[in-house]
Short mmCIF file of C-alpha atoms in Angstrom, two decimals:
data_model
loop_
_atom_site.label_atom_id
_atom_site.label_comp_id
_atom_site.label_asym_id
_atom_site.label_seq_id
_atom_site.Cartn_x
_atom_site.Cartn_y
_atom_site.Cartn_z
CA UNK A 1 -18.14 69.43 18.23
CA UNK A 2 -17.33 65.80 18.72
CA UNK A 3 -15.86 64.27 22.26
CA UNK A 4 -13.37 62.88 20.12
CA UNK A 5 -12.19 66.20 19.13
CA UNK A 6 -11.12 67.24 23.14
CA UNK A 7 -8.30 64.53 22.69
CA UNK A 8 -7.53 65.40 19.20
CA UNK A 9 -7.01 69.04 19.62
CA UNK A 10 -4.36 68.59 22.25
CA UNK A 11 -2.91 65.42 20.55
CA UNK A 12 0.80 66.50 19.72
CA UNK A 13 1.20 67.49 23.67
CA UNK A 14 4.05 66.12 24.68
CA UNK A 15 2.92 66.63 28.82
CA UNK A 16 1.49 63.48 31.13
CA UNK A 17 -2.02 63.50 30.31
CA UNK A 18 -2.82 60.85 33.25
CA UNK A 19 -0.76 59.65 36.25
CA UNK A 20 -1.28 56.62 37.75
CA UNK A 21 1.05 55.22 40.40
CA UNK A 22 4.46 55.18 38.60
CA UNK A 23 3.02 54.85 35.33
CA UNK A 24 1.64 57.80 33.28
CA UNK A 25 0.81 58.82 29.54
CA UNK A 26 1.41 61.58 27.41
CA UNK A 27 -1.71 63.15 25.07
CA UNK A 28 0.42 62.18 22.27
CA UNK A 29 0.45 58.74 23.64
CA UNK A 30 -3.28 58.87 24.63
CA UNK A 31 -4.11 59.74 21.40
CA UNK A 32 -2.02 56.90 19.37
CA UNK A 33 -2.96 54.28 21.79
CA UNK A 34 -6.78 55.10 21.49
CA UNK A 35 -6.36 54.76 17.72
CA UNK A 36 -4.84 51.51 18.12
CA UNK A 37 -7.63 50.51 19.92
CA UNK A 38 -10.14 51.87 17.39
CA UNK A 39 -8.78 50.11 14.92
CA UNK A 40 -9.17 47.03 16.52
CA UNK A 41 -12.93 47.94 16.83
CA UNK A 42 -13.61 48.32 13.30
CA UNK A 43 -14.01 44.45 12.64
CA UNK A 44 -16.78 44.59 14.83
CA UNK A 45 -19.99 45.30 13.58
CA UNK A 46 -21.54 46.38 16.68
CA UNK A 47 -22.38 50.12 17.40
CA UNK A 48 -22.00 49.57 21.33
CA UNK A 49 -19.05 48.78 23.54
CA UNK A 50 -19.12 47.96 26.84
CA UNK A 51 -16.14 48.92 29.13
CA UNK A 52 -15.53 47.01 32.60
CA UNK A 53 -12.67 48.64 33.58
CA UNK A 54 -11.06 50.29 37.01
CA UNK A 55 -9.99 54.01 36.98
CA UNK A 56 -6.53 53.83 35.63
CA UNK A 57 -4.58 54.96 32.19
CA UNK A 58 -5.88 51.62 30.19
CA UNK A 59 -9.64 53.54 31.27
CA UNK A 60 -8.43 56.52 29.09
CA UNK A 61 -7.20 54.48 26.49
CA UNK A 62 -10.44 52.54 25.85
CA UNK A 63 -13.33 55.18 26.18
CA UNK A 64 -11.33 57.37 23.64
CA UNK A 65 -10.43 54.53 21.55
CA UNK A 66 -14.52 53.36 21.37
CA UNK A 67 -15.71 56.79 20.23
CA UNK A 68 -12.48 57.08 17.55
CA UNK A 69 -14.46 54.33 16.20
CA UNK A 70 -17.61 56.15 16.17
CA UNK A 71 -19.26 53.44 18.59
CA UNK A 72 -21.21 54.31 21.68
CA UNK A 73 -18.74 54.24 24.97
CA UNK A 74 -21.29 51.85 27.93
CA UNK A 75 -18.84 51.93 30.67
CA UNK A 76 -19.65 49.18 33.92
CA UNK A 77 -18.32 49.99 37.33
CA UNK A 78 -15.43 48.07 38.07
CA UNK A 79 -17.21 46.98 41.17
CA UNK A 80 -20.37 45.15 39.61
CA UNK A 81 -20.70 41.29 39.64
CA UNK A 82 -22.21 39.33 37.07
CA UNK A 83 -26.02 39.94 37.57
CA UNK A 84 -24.99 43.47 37.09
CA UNK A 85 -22.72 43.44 34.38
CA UNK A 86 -25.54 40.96 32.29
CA UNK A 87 -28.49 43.46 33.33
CA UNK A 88 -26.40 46.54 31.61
CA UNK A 89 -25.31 44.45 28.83
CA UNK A 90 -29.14 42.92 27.95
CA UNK A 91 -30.60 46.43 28.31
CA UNK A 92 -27.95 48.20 25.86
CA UNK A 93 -27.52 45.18 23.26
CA UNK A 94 -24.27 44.75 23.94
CA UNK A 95 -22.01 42.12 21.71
CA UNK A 96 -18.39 43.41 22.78
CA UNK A 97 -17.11 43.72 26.16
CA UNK A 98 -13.43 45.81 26.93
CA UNK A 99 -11.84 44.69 30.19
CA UNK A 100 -8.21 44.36 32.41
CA UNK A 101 -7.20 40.64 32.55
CA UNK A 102 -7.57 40.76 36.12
CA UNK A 103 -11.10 41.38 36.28
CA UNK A 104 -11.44 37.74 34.36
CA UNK A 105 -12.70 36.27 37.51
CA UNK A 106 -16.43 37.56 36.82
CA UNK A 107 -16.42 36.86 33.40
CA UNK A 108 -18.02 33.38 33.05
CA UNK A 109 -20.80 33.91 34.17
CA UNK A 110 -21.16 37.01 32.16
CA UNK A 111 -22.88 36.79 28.45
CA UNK A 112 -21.54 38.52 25.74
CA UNK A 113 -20.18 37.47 22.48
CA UNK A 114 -16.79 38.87 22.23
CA UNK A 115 -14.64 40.11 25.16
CA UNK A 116 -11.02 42.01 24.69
CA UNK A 117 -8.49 42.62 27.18
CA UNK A 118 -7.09 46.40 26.67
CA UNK A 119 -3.66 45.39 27.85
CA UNK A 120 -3.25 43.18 24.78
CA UNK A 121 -3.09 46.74 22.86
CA UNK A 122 -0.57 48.48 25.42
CA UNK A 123 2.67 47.59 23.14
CA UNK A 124 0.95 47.90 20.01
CA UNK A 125 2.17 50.18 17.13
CA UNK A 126 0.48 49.64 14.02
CA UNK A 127 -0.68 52.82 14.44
CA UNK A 128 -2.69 54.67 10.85
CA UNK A 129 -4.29 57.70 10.80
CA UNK A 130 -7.26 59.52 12.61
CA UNK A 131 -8.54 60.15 9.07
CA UNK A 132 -8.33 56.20 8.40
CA UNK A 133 -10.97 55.44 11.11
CA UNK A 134 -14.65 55.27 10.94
CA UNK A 135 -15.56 59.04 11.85
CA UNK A 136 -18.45 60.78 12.88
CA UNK A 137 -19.10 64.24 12.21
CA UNK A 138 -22.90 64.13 13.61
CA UNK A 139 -23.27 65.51 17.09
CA UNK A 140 -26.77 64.18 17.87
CA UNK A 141 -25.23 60.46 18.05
CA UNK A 142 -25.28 58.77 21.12
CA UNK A 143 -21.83 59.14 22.49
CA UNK A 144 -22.07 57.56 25.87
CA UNK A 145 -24.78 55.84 27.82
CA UNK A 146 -24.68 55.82 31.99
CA UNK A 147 -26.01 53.76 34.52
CA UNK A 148 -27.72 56.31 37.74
CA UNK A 149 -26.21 55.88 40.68
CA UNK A 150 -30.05 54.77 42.36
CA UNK A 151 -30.28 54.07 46.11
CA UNK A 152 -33.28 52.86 46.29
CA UNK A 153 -34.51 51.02 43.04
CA UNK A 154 -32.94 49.58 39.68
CA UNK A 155 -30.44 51.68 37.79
CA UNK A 156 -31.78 53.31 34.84
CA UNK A 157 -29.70 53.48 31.29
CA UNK A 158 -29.20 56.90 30.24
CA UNK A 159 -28.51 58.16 26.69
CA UNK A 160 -26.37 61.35 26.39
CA UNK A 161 -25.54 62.59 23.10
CA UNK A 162 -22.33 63.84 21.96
CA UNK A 163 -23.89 67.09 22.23
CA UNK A 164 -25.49 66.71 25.63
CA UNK A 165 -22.14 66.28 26.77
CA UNK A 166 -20.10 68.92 24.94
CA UNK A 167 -22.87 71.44 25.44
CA UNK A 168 -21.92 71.18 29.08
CA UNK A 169 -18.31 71.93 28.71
CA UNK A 170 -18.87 74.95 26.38
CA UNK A 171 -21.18 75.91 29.26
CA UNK A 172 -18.63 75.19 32.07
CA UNK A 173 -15.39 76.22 30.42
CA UNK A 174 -15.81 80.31 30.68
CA UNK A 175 -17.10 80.29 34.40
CA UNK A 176 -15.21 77.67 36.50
CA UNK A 177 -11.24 77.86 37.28
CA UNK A 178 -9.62 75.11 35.27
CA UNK A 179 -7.16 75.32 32.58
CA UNK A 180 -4.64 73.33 31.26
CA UNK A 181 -2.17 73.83 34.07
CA UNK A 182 -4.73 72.36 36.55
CA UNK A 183 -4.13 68.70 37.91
CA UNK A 184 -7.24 66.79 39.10
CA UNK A 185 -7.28 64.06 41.56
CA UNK A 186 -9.37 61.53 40.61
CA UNK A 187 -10.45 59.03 43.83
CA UNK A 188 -14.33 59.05 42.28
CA UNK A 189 -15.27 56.11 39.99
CA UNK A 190 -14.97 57.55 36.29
CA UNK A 191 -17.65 55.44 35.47
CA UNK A 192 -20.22 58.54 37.37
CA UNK A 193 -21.65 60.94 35.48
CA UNK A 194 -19.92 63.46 37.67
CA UNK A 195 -16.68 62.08 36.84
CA UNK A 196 -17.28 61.44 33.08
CA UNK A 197 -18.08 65.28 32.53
CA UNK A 198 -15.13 66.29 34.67
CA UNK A 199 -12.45 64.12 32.62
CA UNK A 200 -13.67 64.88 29.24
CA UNK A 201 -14.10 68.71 30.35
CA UNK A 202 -10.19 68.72 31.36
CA UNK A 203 -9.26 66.56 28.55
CA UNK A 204 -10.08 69.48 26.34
CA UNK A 205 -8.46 71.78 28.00
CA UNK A 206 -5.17 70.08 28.20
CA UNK A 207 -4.88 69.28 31.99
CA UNK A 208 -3.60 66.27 33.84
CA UNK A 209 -5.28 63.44 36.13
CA UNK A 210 -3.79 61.65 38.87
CA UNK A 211 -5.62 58.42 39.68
CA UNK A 212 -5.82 57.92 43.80
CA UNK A 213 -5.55 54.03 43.12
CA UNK A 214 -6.14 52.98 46.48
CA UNK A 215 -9.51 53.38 48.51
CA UNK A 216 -9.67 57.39 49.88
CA UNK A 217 -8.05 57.95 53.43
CA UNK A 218 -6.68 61.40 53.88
CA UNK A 219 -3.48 60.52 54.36
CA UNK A 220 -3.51 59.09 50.98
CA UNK A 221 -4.91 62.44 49.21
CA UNK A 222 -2.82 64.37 51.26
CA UNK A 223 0.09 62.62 49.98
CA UNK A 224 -1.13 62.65 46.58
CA UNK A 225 -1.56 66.14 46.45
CA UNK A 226 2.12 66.85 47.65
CA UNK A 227 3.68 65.12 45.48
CA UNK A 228 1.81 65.75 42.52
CA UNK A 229 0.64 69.35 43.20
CA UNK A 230 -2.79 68.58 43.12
CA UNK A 231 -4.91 71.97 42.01
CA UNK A 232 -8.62 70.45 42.06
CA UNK A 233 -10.16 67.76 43.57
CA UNK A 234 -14.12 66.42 42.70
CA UNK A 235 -15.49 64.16 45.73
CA UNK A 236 -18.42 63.18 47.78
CA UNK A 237 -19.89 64.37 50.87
CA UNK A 238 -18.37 61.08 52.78
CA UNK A 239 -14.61 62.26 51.85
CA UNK A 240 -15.67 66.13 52.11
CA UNK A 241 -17.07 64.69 56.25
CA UNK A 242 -13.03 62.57 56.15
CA UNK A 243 -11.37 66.12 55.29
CA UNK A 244 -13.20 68.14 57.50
CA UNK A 245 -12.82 65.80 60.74
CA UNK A 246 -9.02 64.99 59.23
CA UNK A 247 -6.23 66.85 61.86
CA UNK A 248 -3.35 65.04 58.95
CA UNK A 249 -2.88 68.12 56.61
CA UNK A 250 -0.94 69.79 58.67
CA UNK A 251 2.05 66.81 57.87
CA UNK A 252 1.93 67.59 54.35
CA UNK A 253 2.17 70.59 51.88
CA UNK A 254 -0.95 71.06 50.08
CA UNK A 255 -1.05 74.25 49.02
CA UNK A 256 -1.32 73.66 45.39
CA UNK A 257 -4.89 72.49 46.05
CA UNK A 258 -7.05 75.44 44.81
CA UNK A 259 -10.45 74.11 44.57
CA UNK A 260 -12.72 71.24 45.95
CA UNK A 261 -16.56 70.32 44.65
CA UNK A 262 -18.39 68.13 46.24
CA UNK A 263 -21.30 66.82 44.72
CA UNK A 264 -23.41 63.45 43.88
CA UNK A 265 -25.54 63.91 47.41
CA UNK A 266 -26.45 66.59 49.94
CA UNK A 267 -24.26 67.64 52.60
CA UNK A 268 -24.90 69.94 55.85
CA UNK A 269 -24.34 73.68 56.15
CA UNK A 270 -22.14 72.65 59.42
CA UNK A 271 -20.13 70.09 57.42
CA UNK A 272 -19.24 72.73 54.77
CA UNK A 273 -18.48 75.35 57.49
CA UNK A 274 -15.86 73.25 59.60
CA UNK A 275 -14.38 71.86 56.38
CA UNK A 276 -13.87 75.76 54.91
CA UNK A 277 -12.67 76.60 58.42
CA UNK A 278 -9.87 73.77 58.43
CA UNK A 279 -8.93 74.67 55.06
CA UNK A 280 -9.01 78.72 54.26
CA UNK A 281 -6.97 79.06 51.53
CA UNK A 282 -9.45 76.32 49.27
CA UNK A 283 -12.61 77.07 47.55
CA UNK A 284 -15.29 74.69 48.17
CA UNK A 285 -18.18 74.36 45.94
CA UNK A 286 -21.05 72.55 46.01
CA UNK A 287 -22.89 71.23 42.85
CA UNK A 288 -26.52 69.98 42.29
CA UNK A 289 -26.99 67.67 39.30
CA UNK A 290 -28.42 64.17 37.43
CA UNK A 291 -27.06 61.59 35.10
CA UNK A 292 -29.89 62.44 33.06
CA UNK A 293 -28.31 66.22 32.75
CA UNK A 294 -25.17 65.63 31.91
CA UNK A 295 -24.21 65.70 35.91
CA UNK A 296 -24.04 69.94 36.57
CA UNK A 297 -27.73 71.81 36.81
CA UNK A 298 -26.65 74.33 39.19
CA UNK A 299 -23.16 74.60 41.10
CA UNK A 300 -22.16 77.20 44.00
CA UNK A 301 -18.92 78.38 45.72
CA UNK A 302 -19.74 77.87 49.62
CA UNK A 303 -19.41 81.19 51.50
CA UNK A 304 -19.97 81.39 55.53
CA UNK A 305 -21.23 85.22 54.82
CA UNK A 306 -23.41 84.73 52.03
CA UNK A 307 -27.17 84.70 52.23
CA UNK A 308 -27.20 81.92 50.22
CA UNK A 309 -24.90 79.64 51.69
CA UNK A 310 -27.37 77.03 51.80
CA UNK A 311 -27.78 76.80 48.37
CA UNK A 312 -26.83 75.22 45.44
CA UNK A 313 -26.55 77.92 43.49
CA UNK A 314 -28.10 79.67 40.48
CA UNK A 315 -28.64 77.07 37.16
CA UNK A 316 -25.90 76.98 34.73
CA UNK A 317 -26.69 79.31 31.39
CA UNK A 318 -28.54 78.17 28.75
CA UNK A 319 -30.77 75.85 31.76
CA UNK A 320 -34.17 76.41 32.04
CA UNK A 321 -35.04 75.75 35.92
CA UNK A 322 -38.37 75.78 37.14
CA UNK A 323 -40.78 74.50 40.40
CA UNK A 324 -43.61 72.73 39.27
CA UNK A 325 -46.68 71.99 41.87
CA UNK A 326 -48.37 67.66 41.48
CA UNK A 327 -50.19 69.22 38.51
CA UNK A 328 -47.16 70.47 36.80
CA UNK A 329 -47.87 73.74 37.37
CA UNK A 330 -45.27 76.75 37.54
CA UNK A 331 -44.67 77.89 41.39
CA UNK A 332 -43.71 81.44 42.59
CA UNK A 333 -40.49 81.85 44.44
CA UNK A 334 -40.32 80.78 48.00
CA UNK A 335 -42.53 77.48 47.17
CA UNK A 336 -41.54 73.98 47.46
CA UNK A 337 -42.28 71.67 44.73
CA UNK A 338 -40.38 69.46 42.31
CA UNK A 339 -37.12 70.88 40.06
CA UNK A 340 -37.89 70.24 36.47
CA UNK A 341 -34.95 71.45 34.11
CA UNK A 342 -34.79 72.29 30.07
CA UNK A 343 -32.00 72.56 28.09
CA UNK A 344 -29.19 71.22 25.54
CA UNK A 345 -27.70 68.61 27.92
CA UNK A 346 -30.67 66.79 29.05
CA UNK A 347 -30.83 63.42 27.99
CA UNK A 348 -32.41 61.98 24.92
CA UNK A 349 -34.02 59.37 26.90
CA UNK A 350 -33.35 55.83 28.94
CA UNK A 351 -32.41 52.89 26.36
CA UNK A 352 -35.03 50.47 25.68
CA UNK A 353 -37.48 52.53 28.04
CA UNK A 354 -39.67 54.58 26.59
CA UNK A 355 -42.28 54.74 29.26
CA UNK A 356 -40.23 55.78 31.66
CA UNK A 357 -38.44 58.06 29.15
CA UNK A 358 -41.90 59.83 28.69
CA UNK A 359 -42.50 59.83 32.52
CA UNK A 360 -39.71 61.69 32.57
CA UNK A 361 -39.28 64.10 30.22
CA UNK A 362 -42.60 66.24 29.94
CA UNK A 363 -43.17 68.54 27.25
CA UNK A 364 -39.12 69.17 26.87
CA UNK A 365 -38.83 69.16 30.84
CA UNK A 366 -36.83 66.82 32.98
CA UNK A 367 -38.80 66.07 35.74
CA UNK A 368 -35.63 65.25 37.81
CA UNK A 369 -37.94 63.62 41.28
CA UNK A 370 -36.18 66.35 43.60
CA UNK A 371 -37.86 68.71 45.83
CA UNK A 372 -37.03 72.23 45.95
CA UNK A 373 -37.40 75.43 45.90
CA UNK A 374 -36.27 78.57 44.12
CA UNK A 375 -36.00 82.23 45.80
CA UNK A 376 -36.24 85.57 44.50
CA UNK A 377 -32.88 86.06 43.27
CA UNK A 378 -32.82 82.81 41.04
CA UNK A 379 -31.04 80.52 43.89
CA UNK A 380 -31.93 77.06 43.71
CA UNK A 381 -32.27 74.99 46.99
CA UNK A 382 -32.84 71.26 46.92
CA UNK A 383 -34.78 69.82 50.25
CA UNK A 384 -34.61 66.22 49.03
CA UNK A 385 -35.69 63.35 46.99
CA UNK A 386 -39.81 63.23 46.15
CA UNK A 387 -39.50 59.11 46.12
CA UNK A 388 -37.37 59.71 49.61
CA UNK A 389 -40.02 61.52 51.38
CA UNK A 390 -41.34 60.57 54.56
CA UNK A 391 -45.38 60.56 55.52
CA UNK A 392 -45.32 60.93 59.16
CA UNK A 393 -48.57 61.57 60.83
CA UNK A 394 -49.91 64.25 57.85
CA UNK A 395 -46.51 66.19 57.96
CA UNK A 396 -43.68 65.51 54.87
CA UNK A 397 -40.30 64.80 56.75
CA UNK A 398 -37.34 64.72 53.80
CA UNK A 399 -34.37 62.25 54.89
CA UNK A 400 -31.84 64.50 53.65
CA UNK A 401 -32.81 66.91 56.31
CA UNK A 402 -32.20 64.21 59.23
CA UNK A 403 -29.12 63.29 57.68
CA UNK A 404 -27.41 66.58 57.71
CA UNK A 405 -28.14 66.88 61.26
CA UNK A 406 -26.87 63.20 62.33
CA UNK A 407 -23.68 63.79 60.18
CA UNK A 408 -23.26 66.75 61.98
CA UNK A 409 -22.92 65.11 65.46
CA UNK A 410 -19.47 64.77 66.67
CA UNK A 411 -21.00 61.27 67.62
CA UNK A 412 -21.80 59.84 64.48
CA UNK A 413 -19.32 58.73 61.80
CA UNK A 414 -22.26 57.54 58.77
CA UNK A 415 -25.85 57.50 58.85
CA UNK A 416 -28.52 57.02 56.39
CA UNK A 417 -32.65 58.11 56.82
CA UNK A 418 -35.84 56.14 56.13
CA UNK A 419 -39.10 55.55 56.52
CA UNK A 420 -40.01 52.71 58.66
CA UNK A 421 -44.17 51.48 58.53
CA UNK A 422 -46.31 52.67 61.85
CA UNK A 423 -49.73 51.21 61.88
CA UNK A 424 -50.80 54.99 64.01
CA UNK A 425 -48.51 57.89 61.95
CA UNK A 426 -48.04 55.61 58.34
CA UNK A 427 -44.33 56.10 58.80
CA UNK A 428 -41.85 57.37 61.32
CA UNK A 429 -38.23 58.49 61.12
CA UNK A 430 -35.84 55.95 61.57
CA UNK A 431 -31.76 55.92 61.13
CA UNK A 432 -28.97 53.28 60.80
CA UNK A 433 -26.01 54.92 62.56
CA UNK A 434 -22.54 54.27 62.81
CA UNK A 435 -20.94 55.53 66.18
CA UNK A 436 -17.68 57.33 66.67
CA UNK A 437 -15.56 55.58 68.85
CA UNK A 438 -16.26 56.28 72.67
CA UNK A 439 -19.59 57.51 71.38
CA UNK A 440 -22.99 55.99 72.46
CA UNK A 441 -26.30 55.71 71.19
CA UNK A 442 -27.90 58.39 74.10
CA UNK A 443 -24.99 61.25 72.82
CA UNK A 444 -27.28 61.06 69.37
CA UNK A 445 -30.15 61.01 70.81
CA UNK A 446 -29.70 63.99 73.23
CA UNK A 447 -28.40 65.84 70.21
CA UNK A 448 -31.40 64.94 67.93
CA UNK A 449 -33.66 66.15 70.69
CA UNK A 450 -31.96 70.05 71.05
CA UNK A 451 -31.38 70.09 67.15
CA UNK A 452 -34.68 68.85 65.59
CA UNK A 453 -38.15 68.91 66.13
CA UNK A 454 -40.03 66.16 68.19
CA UNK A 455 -41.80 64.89 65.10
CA UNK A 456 -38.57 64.78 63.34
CA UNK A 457 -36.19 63.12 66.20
CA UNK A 458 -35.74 59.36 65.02
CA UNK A 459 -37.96 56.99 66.64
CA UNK A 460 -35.80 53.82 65.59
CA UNK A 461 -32.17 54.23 65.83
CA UNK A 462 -30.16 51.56 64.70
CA UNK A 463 -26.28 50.92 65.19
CA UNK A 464 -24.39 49.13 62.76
CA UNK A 465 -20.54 48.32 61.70
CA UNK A 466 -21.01 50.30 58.32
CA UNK A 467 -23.90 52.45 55.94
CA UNK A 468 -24.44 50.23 52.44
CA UNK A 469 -22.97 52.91 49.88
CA UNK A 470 -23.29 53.41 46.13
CA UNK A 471 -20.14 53.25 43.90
CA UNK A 472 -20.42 56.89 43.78
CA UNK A 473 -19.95 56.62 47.69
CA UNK A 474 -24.17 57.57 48.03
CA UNK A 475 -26.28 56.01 50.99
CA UNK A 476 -28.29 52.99 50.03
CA UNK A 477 -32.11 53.84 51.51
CA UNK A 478 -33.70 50.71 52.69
#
């Protein structure tokens, strides 16, 4: 099966398909309007198109449009500036760029042959057939290709194959909650991996988006979710720590909202316990995941009385999840090592990089650079990143650990973990904080020193005004 085919099967709905402020779109609509744009596509000889575009219903309208063409969808985060934007569109061979006409203020500096402005195509309706267009019918093309969301070195280009993608959601679709009644808010950039899967997954099924168009606060969700009786909600640990330190929902009605995962980074045990506490009547999951696998490895529903509350679950069926030792060796249960992963929606490989491809994927195996561990009953815990890890005097200190403790403080609103160079230990632990208000550097401090051990208690705290993030709202490591 085809992506194409999620938006064709449901293409005679007459029900909003995507909300976005005032404006919205049917799948009927969708569906025309991506034609329209496909059509436009066919005088271009090009097999890739690049999309800079912001969440909205235009965003829809363009990635659908590109693979009705049978081209490969490159989406850009709206966010990038020029460097960025020419670095994705060297590495991918791009000749055709899709964009909103307010976003030309970046574009002269940007080089690319043809550029096309998807509002041009909004009142269009020379409308012919699905048949008409250049099909597919071969799942092993490349259907999309993603930038990762790195934090500490140059994004890589990852291919993902129309059946990468749709393995996932045949995968998904029999063990998670949504249907086509369920309404997603969408405040993550769709340009993520996480968020790619997610839309496509409830494009199939018939469900509707609404676009949080302004930057998350949780008064803005909370409204959102009142008046559009919001049912699920995909975020990051930053707006999970918002929610959870929020006192607004009790203002608004919100009980629609059914289910909340939170995924793209790590977040604490005591996070996910206050934020279950504040909301009871919501499931919160967390997931575990990569660009290069299709975003989902292993997801689980956070439970204060479960044994395994600290995990991230059991891998997905038809994964193959395993911890390898430095020589790539198989560990038992209960070690540590890295998290290497098999299966239909791993990658085919990073454009234009084949030694890094090969680095990567070892004898079918996506060595994914996370450190973990799995225990007796097939739950999968993830300590941290291998890259990320910090040499401290002979002992192996993991940021992410840190990290869950600082954002745990009722002193600290952000903080990110690092390594900083000691000419005695090689490293030690050091942290850029942001304070509460009232709070002071000593409060974090004295709670470092009762929560962590010596060796682990930063030596170099840092205050600053904010944390660097990544567009998918990730710490940027130093």
């Amino acid at each position: 099966m085809l992506i194409n085919e999620c938006l064709i099967r449901n293409k005679n709905l007459k029900k909003k398909a995507v909300i976005c402020g005032n404006d919205s779109i049917t799948y009927e609509e969708l569906h025309n309007r991506s034609i329209v744009i496909a059509n436009e596509l066919s005088t271009y000889t090009g097999d890739k198109v690049a999309m800079l575009l912001s969440n909205s219903i235009e965003y829809f309208v363009a990635f659908f449009g590109i693979l009705y063409s049978g081209k490969t969808v490159v989406p850009i985060p709206a966010s990038s500036k020029s460097i960025q934007i020419n670095s994705i569109i060297k590495d991918c061979g791009i000749e055709l760029l899709i964009t909103h006409r307010n976003q030309a203020y970046c574009l002269p500096d940007v080089e690319v042959s043809s550029i096309i402005y998807v509002e041009d195509f909004a009142n269009k309706n020379d409308i012919c057939s699905y048949a008409d267009l250049k099909s597919i019918d071969d799942d092993s093309r490349v259907a999309v290709i993603l930038s990762t969301s790195s934090t500490s070195s140059n994004p890589k280009r990852v291919i993902l194959t129309h059946k990468n993608i749709m393995s996932l959601i045949s995968i998904l679709t029999p063990i998670v909650s949504y249907n086509e009644t369920s309404v997603s808010l969408i405040a993550l950039p769709l340009t993520s991996v996480i968020m790619n899967s997610h839309f496509i997954h409830l494009i199939y099924l018939g469900a509707t988006f609404v676009i949080m168009k302004e930057f998350f606060s949780t008064n803005g969700f909370f409204d959102l979710v009142e008046k559009e009786r919001v049912t699920c909600f995909t975020c990051a640990p930053p707006m999970a720590l918002l929610l959870a330190r929020s006192n607004s929902a009790v203002s608004y009605d919100i009980s629609s909202l059914r289910s909340v995962v939170i995924g793209g980074a790590s977040i604490s045990d005591k996070v996910l316990e206050d934020i279950s506490n504040k909301y009871p009547d919501i499931y919160f999951s967390v997931g575990y995941g990569l660009t290069e696998a299709c975003a989902t490895i292993a997801f689980n529903t956070f439970s204060k009385e479960s044994p395994h509350r600290n995990s991230v679950g059991k891998p997905i069926p038809g994964l193959i999840v395993r911890i390898e030792s430095e020589s790539r060796e198989p560990l038992e249960p209960g070690n540590i090592g890295e998290i290497v992963v098999s299966g239909e929606t791993i990658m085919s490989g990073y454009m234009n990089n084949p030694a890094e491809t090969s680095r990567t994927i070892v004898n079918g195996f996506l060595r994914t650079g996370d450190m973990g561990m799995l225990d007796d009953e097939g739950y999968l815990y993830v300590v941290g990143r291998k890259k990320s890890m910090i040499n401290s005097g002979g002992l192996s200190i993991f940021p992410e650990e840190i990290e869950d403790i600082l954002l745990s403080c009722p002193a600290v609103a952000d903080a990110v973990v690092y390594g900083y160079p000691d000419d005695f230990l090689e490293e030690v632990v050091a942290a850029d904080i942001v304070l509460q208000e009232h709070s002071t550097k000593q409060d974090v401090l004295e709670f470092c020193n009762a929560k962590l051990p010596k060796q682990k208690v930063p030596r170099i705290l840092n205050i600053v005004d904010n944390i660097d993030k990544t567009d998918t709202m990730k710490s940027k490591r130093r």
